[in-house]
mmCIF file of C-alpha atoms and ligand atoms in Angstrom:
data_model
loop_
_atom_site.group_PDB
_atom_site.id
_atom_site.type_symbol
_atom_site.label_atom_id
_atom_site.label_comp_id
_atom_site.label_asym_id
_atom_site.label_seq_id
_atom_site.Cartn_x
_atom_site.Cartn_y
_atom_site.Cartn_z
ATOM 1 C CA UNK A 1 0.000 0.000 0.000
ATOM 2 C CA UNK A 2 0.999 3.331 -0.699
ATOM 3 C CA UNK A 3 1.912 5.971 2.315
ATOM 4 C CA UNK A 4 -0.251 8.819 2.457
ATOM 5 C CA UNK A 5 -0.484 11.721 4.343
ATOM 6 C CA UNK A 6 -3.198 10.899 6.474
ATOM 7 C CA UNK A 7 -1.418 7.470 7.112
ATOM 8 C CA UNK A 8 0.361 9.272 10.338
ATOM 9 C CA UNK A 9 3.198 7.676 12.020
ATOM 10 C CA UNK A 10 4.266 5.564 8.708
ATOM 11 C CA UNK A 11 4.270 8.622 6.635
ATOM 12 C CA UNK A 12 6.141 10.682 8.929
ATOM 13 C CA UNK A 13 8.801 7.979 8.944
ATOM 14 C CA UNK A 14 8.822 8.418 5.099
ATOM 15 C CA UNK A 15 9.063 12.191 4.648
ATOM 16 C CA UNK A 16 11.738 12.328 7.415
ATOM 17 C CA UNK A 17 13.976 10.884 5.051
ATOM 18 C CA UNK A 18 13.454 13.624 2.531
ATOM 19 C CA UNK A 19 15.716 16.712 2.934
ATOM 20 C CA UNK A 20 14.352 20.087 4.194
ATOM 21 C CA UNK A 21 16.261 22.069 1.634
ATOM 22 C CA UNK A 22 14.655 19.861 -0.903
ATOM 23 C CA UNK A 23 12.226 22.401 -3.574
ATOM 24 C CA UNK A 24 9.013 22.768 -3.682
ATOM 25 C CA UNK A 25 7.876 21.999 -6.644
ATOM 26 C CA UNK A 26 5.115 24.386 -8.460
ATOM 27 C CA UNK A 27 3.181 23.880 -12.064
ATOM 28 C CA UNK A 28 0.595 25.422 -13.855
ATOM 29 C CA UNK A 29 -0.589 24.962 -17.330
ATOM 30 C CA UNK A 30 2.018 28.419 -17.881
ATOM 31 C CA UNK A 31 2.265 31.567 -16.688
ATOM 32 C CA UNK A 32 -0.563 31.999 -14.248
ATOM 33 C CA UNK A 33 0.746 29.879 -10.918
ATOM 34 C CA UNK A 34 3.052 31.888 -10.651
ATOM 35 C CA UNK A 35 0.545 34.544 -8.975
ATOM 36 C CA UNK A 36 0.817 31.200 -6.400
ATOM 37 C CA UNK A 37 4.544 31.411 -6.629
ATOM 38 C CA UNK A 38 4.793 35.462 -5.383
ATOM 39 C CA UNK A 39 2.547 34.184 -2.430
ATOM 40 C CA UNK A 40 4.670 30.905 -1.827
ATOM 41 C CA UNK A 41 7.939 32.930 -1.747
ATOM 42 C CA UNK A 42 6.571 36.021 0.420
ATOM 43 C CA UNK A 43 5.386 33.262 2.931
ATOM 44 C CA UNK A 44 8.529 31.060 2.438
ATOM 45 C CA UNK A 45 11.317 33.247 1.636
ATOM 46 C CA UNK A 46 14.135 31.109 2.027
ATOM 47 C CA UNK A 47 12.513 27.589 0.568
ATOM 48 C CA UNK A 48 13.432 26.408 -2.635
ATOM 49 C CA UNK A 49 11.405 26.682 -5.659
ATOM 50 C CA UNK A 50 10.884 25.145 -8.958
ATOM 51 C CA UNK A 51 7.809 26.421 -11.399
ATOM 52 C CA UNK A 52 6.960 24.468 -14.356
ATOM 53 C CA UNK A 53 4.697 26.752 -16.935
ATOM 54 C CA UNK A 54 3.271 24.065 -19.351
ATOM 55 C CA UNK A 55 2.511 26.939 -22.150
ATOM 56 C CA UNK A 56 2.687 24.783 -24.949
ATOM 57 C CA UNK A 57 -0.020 22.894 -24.225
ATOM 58 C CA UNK A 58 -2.158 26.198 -22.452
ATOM 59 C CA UNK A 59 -4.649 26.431 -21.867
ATOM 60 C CA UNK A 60 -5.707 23.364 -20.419
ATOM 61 C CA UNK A 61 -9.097 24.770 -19.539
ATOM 62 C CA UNK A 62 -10.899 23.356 -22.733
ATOM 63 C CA UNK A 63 -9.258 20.097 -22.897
ATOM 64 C CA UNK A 64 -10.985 17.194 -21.839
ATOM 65 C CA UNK A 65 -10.813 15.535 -17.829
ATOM 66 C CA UNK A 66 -8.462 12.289 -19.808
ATOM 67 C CA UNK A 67 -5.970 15.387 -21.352
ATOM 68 C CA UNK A 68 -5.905 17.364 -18.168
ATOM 69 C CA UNK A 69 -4.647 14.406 -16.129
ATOM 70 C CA UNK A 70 -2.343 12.639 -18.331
ATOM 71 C CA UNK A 71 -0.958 16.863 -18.340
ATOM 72 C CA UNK A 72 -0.765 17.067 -14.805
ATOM 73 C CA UNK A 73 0.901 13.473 -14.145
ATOM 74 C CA UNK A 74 3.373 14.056 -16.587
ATOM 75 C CA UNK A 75 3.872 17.254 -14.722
ATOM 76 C CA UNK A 76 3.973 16.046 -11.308
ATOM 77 C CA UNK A 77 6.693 13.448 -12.805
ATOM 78 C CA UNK A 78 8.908 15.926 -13.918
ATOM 79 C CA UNK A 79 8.758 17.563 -10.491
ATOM 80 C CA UNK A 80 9.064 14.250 -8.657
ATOM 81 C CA UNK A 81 12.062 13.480 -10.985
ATOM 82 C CA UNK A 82 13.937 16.978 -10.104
ATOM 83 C CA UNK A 83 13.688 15.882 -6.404
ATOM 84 C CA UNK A 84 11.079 17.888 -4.972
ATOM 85 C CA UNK A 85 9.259 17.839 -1.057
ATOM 86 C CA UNK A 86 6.383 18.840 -2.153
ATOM 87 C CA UNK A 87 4.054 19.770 -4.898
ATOM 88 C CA UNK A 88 1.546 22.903 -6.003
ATOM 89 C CA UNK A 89 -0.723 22.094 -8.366
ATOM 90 C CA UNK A 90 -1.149 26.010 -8.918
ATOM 91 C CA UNK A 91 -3.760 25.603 -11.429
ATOM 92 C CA UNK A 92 -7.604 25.403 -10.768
ATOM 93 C CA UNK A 93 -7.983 23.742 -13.842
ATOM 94 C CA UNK A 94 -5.714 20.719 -13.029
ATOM 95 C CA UNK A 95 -6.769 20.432 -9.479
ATOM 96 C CA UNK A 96 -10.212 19.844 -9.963
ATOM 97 C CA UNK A 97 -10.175 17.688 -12.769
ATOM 98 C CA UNK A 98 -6.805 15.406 -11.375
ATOM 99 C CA UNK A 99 -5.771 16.020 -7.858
ATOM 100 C CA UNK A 100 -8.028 12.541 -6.177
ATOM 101 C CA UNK A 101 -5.772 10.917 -9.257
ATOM 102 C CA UNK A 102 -2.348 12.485 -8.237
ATOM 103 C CA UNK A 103 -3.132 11.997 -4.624
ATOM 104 C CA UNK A 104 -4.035 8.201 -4.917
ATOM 105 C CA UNK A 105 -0.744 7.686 -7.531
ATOM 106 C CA UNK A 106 1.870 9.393 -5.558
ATOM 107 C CA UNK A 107 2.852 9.568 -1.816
ATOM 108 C CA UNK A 108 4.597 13.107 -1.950
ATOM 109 C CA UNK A 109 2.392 15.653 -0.672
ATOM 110 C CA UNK A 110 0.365 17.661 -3.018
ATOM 111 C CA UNK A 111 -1.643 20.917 -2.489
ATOM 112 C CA UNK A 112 -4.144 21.971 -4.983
ATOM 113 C CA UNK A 113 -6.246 25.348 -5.937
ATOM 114 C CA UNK A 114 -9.528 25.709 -5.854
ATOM 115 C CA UNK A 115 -11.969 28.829 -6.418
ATOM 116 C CA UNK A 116 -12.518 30.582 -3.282
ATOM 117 C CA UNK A 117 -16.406 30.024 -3.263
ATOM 118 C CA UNK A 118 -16.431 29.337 0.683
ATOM 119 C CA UNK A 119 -15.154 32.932 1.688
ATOM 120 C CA UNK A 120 -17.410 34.838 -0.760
ATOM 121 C CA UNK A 121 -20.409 33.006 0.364
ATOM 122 C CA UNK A 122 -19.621 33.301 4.071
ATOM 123 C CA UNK A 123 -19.232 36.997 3.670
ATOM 124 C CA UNK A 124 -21.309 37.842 1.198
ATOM 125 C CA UNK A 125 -24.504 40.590 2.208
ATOM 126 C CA UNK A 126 -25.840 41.094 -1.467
ATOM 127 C CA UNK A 127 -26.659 37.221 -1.785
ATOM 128 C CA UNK A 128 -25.507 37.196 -5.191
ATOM 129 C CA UNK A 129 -21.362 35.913 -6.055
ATOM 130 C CA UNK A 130 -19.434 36.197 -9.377
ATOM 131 C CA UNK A 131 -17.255 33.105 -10.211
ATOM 132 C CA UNK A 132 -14.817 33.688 -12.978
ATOM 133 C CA UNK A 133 -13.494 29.764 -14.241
ATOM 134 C CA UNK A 134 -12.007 27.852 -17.135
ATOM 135 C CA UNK A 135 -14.472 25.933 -18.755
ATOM 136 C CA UNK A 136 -12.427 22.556 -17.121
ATOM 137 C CA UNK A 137 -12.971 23.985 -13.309
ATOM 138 C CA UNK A 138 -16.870 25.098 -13.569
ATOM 139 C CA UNK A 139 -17.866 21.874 -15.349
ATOM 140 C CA UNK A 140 -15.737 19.695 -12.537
ATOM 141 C CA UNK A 141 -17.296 17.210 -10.075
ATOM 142 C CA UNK A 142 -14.941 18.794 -7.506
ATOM 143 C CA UNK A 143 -16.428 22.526 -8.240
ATOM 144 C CA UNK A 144 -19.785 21.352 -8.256
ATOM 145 C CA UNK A 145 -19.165 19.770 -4.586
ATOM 146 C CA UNK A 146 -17.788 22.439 -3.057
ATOM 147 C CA UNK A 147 -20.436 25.401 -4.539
ATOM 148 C CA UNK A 148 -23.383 23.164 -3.564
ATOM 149 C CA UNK A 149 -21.617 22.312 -0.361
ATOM 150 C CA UNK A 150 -21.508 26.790 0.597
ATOM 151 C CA UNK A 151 -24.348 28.353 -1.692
ATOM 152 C CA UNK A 152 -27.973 27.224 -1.054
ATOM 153 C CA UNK A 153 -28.747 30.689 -0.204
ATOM 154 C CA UNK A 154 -26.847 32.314 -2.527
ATOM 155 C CA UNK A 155 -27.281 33.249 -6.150
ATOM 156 C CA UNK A 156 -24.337 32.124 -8.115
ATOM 157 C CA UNK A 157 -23.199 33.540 -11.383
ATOM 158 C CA UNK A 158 -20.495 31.501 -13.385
ATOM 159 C CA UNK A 159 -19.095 32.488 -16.061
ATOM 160 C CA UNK A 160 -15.944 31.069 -18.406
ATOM 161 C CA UNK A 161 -13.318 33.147 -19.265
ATOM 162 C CA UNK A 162 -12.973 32.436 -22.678
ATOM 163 C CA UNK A 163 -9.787 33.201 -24.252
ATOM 164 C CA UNK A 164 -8.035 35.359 -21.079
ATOM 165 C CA UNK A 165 -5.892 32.939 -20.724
ATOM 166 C CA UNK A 166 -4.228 32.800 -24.054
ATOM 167 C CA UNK A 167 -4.243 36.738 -23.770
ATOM 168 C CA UNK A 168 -2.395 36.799 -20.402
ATOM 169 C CA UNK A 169 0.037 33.672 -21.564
ATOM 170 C CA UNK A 170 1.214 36.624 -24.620
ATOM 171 C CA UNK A 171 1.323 39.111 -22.186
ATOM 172 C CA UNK A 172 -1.214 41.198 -23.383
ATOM 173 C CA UNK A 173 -2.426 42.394 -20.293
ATOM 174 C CA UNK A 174 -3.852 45.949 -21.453
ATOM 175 C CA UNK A 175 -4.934 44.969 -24.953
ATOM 176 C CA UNK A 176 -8.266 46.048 -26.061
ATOM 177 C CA UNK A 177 -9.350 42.472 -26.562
ATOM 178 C CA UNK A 178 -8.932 41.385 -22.859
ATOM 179 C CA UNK A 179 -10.708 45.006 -21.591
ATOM 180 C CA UNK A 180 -13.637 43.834 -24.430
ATOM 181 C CA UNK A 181 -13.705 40.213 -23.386
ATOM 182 C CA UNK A 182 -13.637 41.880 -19.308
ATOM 183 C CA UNK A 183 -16.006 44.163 -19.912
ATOM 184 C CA UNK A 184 -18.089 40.906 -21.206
ATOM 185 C CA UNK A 185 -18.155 38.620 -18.226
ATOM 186 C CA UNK A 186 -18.563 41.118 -15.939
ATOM 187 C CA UNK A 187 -22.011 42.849 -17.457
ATOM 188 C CA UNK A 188 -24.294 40.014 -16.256
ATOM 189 C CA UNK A 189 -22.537 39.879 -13.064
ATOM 190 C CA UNK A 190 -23.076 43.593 -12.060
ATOM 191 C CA UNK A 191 -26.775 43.258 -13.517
ATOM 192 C CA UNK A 192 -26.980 40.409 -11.065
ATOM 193 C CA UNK A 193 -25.360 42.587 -7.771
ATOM 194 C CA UNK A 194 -22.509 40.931 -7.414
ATOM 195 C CA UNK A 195 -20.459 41.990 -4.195
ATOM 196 C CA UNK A 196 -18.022 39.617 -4.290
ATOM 197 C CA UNK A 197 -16.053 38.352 -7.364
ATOM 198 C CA UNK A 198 -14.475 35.007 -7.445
ATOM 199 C CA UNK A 199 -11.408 34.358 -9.193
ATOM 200 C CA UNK A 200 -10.931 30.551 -9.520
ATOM 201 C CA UNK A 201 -8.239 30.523 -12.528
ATOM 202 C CA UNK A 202 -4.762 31.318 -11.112
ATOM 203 C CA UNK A 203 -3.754 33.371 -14.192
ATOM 204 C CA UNK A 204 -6.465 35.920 -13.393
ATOM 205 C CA UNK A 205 -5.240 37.847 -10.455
ATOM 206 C CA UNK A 206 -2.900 39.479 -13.073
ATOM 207 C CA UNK A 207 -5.963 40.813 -14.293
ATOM 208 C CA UNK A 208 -7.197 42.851 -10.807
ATOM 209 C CA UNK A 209 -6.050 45.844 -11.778
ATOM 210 C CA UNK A 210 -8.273 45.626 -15.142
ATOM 211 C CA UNK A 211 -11.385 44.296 -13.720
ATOM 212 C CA UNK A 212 -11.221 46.973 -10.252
ATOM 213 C CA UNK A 213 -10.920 49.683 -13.539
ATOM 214 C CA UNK A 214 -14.261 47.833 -14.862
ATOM 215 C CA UNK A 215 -16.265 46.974 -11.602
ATOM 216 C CA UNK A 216 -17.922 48.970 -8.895
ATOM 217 C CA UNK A 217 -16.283 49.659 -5.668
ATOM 218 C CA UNK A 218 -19.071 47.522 -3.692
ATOM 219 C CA UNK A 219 -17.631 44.508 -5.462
ATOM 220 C CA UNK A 220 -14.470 42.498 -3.053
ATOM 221 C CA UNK A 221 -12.507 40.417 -5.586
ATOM 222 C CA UNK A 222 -10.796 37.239 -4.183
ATOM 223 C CA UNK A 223 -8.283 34.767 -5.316
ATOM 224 C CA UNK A 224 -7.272 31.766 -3.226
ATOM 225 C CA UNK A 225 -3.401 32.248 -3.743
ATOM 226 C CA UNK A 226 -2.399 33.571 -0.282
ATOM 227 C CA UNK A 227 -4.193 30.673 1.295
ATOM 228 C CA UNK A 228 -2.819 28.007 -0.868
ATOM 229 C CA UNK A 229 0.720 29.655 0.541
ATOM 230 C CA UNK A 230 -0.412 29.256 4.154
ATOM 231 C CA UNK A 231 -1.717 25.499 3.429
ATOM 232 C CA UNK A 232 2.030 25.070 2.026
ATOM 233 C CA UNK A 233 3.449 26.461 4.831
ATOM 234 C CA UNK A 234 1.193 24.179 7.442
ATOM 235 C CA UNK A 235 1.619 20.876 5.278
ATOM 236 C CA UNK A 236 5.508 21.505 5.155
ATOM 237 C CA UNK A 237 4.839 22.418 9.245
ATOM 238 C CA UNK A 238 3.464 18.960 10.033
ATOM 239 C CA UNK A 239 5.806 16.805 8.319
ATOM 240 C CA UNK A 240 8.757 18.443 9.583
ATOM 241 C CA UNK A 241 10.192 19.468 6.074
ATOM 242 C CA UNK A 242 10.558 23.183 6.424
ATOM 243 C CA UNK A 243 13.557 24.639 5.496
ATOM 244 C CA UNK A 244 15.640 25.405 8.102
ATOM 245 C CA UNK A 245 18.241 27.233 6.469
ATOM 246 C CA UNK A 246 18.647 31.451 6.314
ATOM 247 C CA UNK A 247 19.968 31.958 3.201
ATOM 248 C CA UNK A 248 19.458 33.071 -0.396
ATOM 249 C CA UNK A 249 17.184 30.333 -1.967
ATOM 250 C CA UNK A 250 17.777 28.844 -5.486
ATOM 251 C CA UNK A 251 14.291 30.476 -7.415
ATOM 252 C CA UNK A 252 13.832 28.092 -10.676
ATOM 253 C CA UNK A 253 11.359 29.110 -13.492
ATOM 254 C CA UNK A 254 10.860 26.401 -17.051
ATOM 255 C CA UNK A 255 8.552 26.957 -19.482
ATOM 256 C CA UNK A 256 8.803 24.291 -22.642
ATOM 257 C CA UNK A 257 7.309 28.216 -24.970
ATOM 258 C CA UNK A 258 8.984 31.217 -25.187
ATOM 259 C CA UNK A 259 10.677 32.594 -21.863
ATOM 260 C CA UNK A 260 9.347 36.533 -22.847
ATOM 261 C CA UNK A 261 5.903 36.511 -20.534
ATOM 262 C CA UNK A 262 7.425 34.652 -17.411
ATOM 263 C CA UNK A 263 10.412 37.581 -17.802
ATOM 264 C CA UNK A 264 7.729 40.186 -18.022
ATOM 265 C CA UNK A 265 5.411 38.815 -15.201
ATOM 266 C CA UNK A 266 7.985 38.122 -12.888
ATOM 267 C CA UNK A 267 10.654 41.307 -13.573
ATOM 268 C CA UNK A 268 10.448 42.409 -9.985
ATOM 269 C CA UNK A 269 12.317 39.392 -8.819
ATOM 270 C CA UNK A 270 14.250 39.095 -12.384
ATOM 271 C CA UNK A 271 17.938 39.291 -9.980
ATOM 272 C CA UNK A 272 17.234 36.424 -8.331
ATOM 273 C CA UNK A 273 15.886 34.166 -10.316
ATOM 274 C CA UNK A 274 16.817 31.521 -12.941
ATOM 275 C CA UNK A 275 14.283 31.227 -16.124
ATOM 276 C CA UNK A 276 14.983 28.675 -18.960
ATOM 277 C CA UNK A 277 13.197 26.957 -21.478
ATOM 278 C CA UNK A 278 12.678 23.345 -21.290
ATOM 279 C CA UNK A 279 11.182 20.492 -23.021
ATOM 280 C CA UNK A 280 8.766 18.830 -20.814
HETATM 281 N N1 LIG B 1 -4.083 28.715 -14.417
HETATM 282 C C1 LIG B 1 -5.049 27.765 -14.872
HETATM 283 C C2 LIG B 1 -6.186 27.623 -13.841
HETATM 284 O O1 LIG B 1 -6.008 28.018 -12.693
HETATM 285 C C3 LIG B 1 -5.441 28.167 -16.260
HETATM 286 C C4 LIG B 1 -6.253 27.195 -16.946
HETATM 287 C C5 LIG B 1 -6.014 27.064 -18.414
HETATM 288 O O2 LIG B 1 -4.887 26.791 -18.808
HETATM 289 O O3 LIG B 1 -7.013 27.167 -19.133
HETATM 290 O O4 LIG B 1 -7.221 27.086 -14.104
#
């Protein structure tokens, strides 16, 4: 039988052997985890990193459930391969179509993504939440589980964001298509009074900026990257494997497309970080 985390004593015996400087290991299906990886690092500033951006085959949001997993296992592979503690599946997209899979083939620990529904609905006062998806999270058995599990009350508007994330992978971040295609998704959600908007794609919180521009101030946008940093932090916590060392971490970026958009999205860090192209 395979040793999982919730196996106790075993498991502990099993990650002890593991080394505490060992990376943690981060993919997406491209650029967008890394929006995971700025929260990771300002939590974990001395851990190890490696990010895999899958952009050649992004998105993975209209592929089917059989693509998306054979994606993320090749993925979580790779990352297994480079000798990693732990994994982040930092993309909604492959969490809630593979992450029971993952979890049930491999004994590292994994942490996965998932749309912030529970917050919004806890807080919300207008009765009425935005959720902003890949067509591969919305239609999910996981998503479906968790919003019936935290909206009974609550009137929930989904909608896909079709084609953002090819926009954000080029880096077009203020083109006139994205403000169109923004401007788009987030009509019926104002009509519907909206006070809280959902993002449940991980390349989307590069689009904040854009969609505060767009929406009105009564609407609280939320993204679920800072507590997918403090779920790292508590998983690395219990099985003793955080780093323990005070010194300038190694910060590794690969991306089997062009190297220009991680560059871009990640030039405030750009002198201490490695990025290279890879095929994967
Ligand atoms: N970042 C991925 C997510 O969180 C994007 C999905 C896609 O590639 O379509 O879902």
């Amino acid at each position: 039988m395979k040793a999982r985390p919730r196996d106790g004593l075993f498991v502990f015996g099993i990650f002890s052997t593991m080394k505490k400087t060992a990376p943690i290991g981060i993919f997406d299906s491209g650029v967008g985890g890394t929006s995971i990886w700025k929260e990771i690092h300002q939590l974990l500033p001395y851990e190890n990193t490696i990010y895999l951006a899958d952009s050649a085959n992004a998105p993975y949001g209209n592929r089917s459930e059989t693509e998306i997993v054979s994606l993320s296992i090749k993925n979580t592979e790779m990352l297994i391969a480079m000798d990693c503690k732990l994994i982040v599946v930092a993309c909604n997209t492959a969490t809630t179509n593979a992450i029971d899979l993952l979890r049930k083939n491999y004994t590292i620990p994994i942490i996965g993504i998932e749309p912030a529904i529970k917050p919004a609905a806890l807080q919300t006062q207008s009765k009425s939440i935005g959720i902003l998806a890949t067509k591969g999270t919305l239609s999910s058995a996981l998503f479906h589980k968790t919003s019936k599990a935290f909206t009974k009350d609550i009137s929930v508007i989904e909608i896909v964001g079709e084609g953002l994330v090819p926009l954000i992978e080029k880096g077009a971040l203020n083109s006139p298509e994205l403000q169109k295609l923004l401007l788009e998704y987030t009509a019926p959600m104002v009509a519907a009074n909206i006070d809280y908007l959902v993002l449940g794609c991980s390349h989307y919180p590069y689009l904040i900026p854009q969609l505060k521009e767009i929406l009105p101030d009564t609407v609280t946008i939320i993204d679920s990257g800072e507590a997918v940093a403090r779920q790292t932090k508590n998983m690395l916590a219990t099985l003793n494997l955080l780093s323990e060392e005070i010194k300038t971490p190694t910060l590794q970026f690969y991306t089997n497309a062009e190297t220009g958009t991680l560059k871009f999205l990640l030039h405030e860090f750009k002198d201490s970080i490695i990025i290279q192209k890879k095929e994967f």
